[in-house]
mmCIF file of C-alpha atoms in Angstrom:
data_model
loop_
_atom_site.group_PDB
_atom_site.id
_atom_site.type_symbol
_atom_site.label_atom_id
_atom_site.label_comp_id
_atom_site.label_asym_id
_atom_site.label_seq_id
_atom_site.Cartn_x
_atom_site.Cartn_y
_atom_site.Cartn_z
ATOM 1 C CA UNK T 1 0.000 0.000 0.000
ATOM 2 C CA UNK T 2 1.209 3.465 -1.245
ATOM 3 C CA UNK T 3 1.046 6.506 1.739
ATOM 4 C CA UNK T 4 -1.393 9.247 0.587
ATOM 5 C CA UNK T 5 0.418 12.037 -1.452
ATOM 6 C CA UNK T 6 0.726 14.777 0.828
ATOM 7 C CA UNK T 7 -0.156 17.476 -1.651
ATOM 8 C CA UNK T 8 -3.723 16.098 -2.326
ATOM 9 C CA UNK T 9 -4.670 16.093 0.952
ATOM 10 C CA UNK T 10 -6.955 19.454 2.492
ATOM 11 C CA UNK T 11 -6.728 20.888 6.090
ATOM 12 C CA UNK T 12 -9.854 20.608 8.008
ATOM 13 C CA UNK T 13 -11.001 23.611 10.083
ATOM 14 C CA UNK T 14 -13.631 23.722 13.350
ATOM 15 C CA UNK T 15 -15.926 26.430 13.026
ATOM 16 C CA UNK T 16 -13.712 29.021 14.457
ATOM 17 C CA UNK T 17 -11.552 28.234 11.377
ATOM 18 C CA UNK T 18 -8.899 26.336 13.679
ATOM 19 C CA UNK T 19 -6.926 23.390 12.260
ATOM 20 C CA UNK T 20 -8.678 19.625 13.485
ATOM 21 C CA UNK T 21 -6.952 17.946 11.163
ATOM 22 C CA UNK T 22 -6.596 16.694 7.370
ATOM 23 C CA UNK T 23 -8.102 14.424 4.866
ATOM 24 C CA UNK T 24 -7.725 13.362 1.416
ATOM 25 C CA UNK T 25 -8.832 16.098 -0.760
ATOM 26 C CA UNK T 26 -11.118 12.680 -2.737
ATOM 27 C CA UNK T 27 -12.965 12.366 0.776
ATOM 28 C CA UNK T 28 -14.187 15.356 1.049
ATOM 29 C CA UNK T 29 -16.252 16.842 -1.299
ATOM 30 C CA UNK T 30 -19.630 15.665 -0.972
ATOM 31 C CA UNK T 31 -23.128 16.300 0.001
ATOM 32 C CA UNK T 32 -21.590 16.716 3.784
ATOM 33 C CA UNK T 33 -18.318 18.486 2.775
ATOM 34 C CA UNK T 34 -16.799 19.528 6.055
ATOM 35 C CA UNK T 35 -15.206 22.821 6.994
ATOM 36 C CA UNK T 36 -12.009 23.107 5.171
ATOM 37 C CA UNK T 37 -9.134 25.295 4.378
ATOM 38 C CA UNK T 38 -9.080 26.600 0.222
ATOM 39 C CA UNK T 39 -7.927 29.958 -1.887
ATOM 40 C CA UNK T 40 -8.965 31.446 -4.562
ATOM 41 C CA UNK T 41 -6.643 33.605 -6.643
ATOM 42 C CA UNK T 42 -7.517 36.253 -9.500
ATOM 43 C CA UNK T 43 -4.637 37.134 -11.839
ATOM 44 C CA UNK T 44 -4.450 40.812 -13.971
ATOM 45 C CA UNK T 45 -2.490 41.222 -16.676
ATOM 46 C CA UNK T 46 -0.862 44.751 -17.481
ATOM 47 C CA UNK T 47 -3.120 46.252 -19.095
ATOM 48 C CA UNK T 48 -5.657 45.199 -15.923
ATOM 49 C CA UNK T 49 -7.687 42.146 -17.388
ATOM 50 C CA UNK T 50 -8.788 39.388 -14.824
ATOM 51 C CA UNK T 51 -7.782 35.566 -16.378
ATOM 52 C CA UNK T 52 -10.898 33.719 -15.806
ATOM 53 C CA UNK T 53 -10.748 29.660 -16.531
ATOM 54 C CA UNK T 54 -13.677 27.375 -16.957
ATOM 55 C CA UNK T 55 -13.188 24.509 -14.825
ATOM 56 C CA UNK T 56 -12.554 21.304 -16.420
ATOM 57 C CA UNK T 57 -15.735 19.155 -16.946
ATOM 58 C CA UNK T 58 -14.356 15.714 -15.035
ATOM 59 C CA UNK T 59 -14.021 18.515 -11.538
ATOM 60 C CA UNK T 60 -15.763 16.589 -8.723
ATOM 61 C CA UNK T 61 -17.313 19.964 -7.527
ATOM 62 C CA UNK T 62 -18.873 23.006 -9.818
ATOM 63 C CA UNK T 63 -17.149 21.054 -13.227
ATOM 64 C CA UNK T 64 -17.524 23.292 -15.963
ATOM 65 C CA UNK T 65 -18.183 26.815 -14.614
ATOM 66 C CA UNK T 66 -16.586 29.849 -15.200
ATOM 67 C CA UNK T 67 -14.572 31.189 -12.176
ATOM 68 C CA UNK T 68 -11.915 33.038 -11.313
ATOM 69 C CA UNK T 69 -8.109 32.365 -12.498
ATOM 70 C CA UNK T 70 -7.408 29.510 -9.489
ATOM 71 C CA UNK T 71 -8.875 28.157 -6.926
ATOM 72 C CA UNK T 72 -7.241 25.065 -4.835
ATOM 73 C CA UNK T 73 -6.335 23.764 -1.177
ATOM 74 C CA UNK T 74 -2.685 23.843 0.760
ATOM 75 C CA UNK T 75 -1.272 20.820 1.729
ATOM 76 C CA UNK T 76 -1.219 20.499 5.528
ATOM 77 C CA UNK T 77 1.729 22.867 6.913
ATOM 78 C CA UNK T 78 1.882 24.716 3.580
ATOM 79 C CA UNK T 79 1.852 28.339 3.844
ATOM 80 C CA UNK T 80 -1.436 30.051 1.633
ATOM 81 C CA UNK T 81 1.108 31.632 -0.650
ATOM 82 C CA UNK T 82 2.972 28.898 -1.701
ATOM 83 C CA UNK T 83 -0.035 26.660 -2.386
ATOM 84 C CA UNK T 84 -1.101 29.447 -4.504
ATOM 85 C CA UNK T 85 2.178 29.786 -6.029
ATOM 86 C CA UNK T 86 1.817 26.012 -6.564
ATOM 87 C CA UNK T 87 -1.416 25.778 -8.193
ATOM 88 C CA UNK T 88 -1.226 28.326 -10.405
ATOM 89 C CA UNK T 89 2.128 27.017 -11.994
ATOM 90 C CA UNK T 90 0.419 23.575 -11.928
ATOM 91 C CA UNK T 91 -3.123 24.324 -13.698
ATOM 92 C CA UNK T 92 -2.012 27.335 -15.975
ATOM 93 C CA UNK T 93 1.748 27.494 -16.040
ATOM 94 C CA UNK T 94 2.011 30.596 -14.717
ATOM 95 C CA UNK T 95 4.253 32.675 -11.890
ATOM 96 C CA UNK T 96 2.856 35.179 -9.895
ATOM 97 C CA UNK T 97 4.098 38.962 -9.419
ATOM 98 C CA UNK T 98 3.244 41.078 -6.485
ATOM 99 C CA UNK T 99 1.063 37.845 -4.605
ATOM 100 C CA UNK T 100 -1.302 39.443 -1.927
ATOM 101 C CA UNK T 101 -4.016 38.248 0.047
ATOM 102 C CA UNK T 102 -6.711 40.635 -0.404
ATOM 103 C CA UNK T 103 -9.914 39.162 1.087
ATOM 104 C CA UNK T 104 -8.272 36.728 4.372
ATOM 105 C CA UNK T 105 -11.398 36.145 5.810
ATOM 106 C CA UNK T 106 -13.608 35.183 3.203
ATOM 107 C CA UNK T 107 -15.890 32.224 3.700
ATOM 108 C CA UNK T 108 -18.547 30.103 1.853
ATOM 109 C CA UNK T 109 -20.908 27.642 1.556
ATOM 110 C CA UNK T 110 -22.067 26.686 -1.714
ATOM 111 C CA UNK T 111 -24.141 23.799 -3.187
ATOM 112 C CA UNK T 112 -23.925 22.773 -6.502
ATOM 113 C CA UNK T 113 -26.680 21.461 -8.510
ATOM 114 C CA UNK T 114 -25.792 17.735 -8.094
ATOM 115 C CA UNK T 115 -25.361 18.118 -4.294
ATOM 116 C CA UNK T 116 -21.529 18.494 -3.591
ATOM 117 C CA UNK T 117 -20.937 20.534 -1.001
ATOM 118 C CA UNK T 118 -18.241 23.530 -1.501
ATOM 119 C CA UNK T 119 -17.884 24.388 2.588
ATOM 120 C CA UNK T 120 -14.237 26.722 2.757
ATOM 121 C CA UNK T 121 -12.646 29.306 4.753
ATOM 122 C CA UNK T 122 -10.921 30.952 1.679
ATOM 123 C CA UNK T 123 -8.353 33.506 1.892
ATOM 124 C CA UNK T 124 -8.865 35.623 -1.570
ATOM 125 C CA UNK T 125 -5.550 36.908 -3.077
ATOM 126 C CA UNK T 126 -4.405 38.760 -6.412
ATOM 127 C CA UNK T 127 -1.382 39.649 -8.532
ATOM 128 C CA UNK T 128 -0.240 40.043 -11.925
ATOM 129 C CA UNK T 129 0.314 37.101 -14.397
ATOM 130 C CA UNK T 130 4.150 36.405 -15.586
ATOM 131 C CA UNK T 131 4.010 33.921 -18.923
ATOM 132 C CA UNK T 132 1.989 32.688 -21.581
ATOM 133 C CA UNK T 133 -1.210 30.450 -20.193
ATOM 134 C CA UNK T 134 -0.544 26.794 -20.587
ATOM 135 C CA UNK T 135 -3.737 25.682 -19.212
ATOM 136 C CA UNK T 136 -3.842 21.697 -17.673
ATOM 137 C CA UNK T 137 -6.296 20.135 -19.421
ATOM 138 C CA UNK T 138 -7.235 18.216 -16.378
ATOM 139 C CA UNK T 139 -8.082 21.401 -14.040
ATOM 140 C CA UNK T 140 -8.925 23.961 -16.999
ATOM 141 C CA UNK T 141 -10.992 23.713 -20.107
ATOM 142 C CA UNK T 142 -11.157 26.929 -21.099
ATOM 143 C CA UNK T 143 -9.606 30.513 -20.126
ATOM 144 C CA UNK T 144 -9.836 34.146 -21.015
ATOM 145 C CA UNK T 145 -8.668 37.498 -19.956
ATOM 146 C CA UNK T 146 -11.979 40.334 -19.350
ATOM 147 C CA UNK T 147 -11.906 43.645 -18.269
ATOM 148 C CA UNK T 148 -13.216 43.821 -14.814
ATOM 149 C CA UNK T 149 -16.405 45.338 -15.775
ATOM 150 C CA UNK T 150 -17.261 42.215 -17.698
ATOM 151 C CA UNK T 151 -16.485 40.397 -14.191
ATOM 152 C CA UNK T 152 -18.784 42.828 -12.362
ATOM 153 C CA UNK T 153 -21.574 42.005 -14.470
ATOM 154 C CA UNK T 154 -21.194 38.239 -14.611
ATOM 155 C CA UNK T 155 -21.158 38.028 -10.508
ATOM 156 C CA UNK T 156 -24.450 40.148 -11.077
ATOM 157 C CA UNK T 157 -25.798 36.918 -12.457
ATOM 158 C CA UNK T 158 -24.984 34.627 -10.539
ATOM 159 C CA UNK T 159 -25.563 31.682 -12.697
ATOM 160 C CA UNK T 160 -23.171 33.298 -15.017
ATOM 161 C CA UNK T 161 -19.886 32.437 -12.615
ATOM 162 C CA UNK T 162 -18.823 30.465 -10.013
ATOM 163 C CA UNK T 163 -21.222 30.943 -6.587
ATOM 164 C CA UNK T 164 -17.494 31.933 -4.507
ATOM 165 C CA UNK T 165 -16.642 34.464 -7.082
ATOM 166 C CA UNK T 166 -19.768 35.755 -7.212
ATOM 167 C CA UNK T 167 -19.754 36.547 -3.508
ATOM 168 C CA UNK T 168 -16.012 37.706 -3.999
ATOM 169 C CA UNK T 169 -16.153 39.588 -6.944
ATOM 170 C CA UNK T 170 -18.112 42.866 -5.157
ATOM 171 C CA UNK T 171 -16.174 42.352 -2.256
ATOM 172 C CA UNK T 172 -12.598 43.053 -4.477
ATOM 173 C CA UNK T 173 -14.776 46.153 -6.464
ATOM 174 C CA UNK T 174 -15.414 47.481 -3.172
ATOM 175 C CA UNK T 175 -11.479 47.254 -1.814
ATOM 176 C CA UNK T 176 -11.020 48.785 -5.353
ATOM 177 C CA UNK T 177 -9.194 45.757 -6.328
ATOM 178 C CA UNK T 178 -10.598 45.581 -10.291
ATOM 179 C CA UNK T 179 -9.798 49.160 -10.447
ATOM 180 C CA UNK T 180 -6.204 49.149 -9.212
ATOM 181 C CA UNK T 181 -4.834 46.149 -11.256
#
């Protein structure tokens, strides 16, 4: 028997967003997803787009929706910033300039429409692409860079994105994120 690969499992959180423990990130999405520890990251380019992906269709939770450039979970004793450093080399091949965390105490609950459970304390952060895309076909199926105006009006509809960005999305206009980038 192989140990589980440390880097696919997720930090589970009480509800004062505490560390209890970990599990493999397979276990627990479901219709009974416990508290857990996740980011999301939104990417600019220079000239101030937002890359937004489309998750890959296979995902286990919310496949196929748009959503912001990166969302994913740090490995247990993995600082937020290097998980997001991490992920976004892994799904899109890029590196990150001027990483901040802009939102630290954002948290959701979400159900999706075939019952999985999205159920995160997740720490927002932002920063400016470096590199072409080279989406993963397994976490990405589709990417493109909008103007932040185009962002504001998808989180407006909420079906349009995903139901954490959509939440997020005012929260960044009002901390003048889309506006400084």
């Amino acid at each position: 028997m192989h140990p589980i690969d440390t880097a696919e499992m997720v930090v589970l959180l009480d509800d004062d967003g505490q560390t209890i423990g970990s599990a493999p990130k397979s276990q627990v999405h479901h219709a009974s997803t416990p508290l857990h520890l996740a980011f999301s990251c939104y990417l600019f380019d220079g000239t101030g787009r937002v890359l937004l992906t489309r998750r890959a269709l296979h995902k286990r939770t919310f496949p196929g929706i748009w959503t912001n450039t990166c969302c994913g979970h740090p490995a247990p004793d993995e600082a937020l910033d290097e998980a997001v450093t991490r992920r976004v080399h892994q799904e899109l091949g890029l590196q990150i300039a001027g990483l901040r965390c802009v939102l630290p105490d954002f948290r959701y609950y979400a159900v999706a429409a075939d019952g999985v459970v999205e159920n995160e304390v997740c720490p927002v952060y932002c920063g400016r692409a470096v590199g072409p895309v080279r989406p993963a076909p397994d976490e990405v199926a589709d990417y493109a860079w909008v103007p932040w105006s185009q962002l504001r009006a998808a989180a407006q509809l909420s079906w349009a994105i995903s139901p954490w960005a959509a939440e997020q999305v005012p929260l960044l206009d009002r901390a003048g994120i889309g506006h400084q980038s």
